[in-house]
Coordinates of C-alpha atoms in Angstrom, one line a residue:
Chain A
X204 CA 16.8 -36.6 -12.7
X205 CA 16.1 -36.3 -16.3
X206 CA 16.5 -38.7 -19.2
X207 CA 16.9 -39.0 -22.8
X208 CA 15.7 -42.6 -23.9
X209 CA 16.5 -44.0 -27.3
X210 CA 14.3 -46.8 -28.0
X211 CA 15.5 -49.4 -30.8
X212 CA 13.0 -51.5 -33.4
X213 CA 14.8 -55.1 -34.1
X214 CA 17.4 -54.3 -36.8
X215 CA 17.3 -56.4 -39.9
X216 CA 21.0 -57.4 -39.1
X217 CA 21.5 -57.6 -35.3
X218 CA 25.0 -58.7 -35.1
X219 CA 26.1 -55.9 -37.6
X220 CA 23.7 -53.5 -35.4
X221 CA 25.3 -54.7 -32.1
X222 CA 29.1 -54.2 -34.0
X223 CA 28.4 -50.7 -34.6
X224 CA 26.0 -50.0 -31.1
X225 CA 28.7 -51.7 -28.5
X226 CA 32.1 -50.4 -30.0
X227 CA 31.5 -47.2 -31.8
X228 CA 27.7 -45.4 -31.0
X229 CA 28.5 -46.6 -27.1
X230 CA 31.5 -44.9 -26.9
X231 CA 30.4 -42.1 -28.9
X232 CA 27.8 -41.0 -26.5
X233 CA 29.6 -41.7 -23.2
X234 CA 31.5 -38.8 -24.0
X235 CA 28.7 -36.4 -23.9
X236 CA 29.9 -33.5 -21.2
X237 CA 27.2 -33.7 -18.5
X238 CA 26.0 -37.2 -18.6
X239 CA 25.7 -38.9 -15.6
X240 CA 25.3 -42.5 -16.0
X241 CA 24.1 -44.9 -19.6
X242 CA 21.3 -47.8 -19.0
X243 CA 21.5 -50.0 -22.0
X244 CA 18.4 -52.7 -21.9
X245 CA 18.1 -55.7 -24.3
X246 CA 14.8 -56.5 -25.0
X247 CA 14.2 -60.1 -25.1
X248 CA 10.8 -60.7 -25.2
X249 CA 7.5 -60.2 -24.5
X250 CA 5.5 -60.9 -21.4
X251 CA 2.8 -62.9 -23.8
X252 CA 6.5 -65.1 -24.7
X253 CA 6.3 -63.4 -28.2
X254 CA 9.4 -61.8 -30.1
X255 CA 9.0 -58.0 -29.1
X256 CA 9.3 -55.3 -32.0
X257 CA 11.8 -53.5 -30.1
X258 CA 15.6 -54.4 -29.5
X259 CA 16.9 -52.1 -27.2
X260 CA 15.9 -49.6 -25.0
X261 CA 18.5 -47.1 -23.9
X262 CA 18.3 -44.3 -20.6
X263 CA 20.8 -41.4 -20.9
X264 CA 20.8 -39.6 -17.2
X265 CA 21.1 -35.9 -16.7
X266 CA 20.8 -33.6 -14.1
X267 CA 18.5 -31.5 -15.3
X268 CA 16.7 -30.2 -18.9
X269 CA 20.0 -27.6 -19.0
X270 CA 22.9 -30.2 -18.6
X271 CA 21.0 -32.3 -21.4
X272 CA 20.1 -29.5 -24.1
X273 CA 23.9 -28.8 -23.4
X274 CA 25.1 -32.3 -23.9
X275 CA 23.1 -32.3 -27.2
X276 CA 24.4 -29.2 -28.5
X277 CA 28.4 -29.9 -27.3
X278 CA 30.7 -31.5 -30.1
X279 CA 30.3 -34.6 -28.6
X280 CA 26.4 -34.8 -28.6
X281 CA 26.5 -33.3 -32.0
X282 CA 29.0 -36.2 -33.4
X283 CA 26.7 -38.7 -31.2
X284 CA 23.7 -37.8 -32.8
X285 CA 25.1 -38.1 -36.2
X286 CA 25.9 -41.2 -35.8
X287 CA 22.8 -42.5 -34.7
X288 CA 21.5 -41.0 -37.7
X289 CA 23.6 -43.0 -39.8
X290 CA 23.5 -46.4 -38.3
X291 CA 19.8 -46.5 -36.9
X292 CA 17.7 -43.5 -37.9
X293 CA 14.5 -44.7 -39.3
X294 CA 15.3 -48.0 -36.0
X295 CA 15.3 -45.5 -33.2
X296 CA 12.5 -43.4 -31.5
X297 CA 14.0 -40.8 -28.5
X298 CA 11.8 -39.3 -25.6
X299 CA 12.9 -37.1 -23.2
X300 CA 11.9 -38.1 -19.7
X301 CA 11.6 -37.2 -16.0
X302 CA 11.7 -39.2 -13.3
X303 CA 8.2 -38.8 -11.7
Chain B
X366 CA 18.6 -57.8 -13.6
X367 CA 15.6 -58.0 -15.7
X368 CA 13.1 -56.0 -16.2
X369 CA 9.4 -55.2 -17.2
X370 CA 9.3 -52.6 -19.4
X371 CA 5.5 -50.6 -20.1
X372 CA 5.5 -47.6 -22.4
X373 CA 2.4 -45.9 -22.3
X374 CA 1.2 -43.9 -25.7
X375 CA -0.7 -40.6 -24.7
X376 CA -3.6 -40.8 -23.4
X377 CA -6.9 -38.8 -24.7
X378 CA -7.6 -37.7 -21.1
X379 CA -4.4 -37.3 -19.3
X380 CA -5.9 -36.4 -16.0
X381 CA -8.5 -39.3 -15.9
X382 CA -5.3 -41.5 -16.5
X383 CA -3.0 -40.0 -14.0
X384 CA -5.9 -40.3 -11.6
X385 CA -6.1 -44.0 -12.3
X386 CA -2.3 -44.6 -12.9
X387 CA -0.8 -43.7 -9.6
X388 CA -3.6 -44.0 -7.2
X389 CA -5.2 -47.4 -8.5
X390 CA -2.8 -49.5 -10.9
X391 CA 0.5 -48.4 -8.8
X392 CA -0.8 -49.2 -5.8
X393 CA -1.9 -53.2 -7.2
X394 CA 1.5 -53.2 -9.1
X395 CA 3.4 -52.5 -6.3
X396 CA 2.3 -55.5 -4.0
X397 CA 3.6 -57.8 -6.8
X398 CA 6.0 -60.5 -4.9
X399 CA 9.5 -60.3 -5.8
X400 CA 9.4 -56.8 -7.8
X401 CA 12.4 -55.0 -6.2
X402 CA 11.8 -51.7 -7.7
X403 CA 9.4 -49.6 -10.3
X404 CA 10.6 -46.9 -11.9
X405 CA 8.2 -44.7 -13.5
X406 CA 9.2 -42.0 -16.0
X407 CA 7.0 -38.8 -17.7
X408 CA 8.0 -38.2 -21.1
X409 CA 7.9 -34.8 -21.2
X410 CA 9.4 -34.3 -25.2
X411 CA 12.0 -35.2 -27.6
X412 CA 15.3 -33.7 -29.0
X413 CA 13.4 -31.9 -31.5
X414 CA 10.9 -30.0 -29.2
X415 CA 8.1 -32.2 -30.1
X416 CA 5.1 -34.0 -28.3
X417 CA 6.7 -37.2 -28.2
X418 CA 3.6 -39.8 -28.8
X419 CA 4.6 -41.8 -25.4
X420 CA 3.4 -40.4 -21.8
X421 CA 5.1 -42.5 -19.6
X422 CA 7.7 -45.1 -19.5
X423 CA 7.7 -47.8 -16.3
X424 CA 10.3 -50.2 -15.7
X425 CA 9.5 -52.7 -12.6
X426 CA 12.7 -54.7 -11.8
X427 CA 13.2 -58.2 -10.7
X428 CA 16.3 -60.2 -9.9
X429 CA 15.7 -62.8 -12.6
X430 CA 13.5 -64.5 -15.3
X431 CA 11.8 -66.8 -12.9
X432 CA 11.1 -64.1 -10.6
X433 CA 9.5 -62.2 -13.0
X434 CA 7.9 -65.0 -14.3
X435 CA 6.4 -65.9 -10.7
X436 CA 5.6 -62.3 -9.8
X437 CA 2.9 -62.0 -12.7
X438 CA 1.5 -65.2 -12.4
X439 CA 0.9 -64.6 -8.7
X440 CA -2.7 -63.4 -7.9
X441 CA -1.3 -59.7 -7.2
X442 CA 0.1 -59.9 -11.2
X443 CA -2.8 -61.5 -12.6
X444 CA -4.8 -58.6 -10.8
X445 CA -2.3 -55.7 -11.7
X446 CA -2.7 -57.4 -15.5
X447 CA -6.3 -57.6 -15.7
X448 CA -6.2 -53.5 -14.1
X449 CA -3.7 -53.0 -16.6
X450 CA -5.5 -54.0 -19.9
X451 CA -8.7 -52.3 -18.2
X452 CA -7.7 -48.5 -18.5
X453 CA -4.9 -48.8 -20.6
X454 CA -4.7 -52.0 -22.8
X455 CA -4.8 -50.3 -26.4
X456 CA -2.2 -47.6 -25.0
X457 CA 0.8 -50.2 -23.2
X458 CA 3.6 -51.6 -25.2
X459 CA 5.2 -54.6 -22.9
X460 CA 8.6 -55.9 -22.9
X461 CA 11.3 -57.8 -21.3
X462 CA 14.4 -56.2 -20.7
X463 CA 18.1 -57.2 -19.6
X464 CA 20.7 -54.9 -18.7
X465 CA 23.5 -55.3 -20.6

């Protein structure tokens, strides 16, 4: 399996941030032809009990590098992406992954 | 379920890291009490067709806060920590996670 991660620093207003993550990005994105299943992590913490710079951690699953340079490119990645942009560009950090 | 979350920026010497990563710290990581599962991830990119500056991303699951909490203060955590910050200490990013 393959995965795109998007990995969120703490926003400056978390409950405007969660607003526009849980009821618009969320559904956005679940749209995306080809993707298989959305983890969505909340980061809590640190092991050393200190406040972590990061805020949420998020695993996109697709079958392979093909189904998820097609997601990206459909209508749906396309409108996904631009809305990330808006709401949490200079917050988010994505890596594309593989499942070793 | 919660989970620890370690993100791993490249390496200089990937192989000598590899080498360490999955046939000495995996191994100690693995005998942690009450870790259910460990998912390790290779970054491989991002979106954009860039080296993303992370190598790896590994997620160890446990069924709770406590259980996490007991699992690295066991002597199999203390030793998989003290590996941990050995090869890799100015590379990992630690965090807590729960799945929304």
């Amino acid at each position: 399996m393959i995965k795109l991660i998007a990995l969120y620093k703490q926003p400056k207003d978390k409950e405007a941030f969660d607003e526009h993550y849980f009821n618009v990005h969320g559904p956005i994105t679940e749209k995306i032809p080809g993707l298989q299943r959305m983890e969505v992590t909340k980061i809590v913490g640190t092991p050393m009990g200190k406040e972590s710079d990061y805020y949420i951690l998020c695993e996109m699953y697709y079958e392979n590098h093909e189904a998820l340079q097609n997601g990206m490119r459909s209508a749906e990645g396309k409108a996904s992406g631009k809305d990330l942009m808006g709401f949490a560009g200079d917050l988010v950090t994505l890596m594309i992954g593989e499942e070793v």
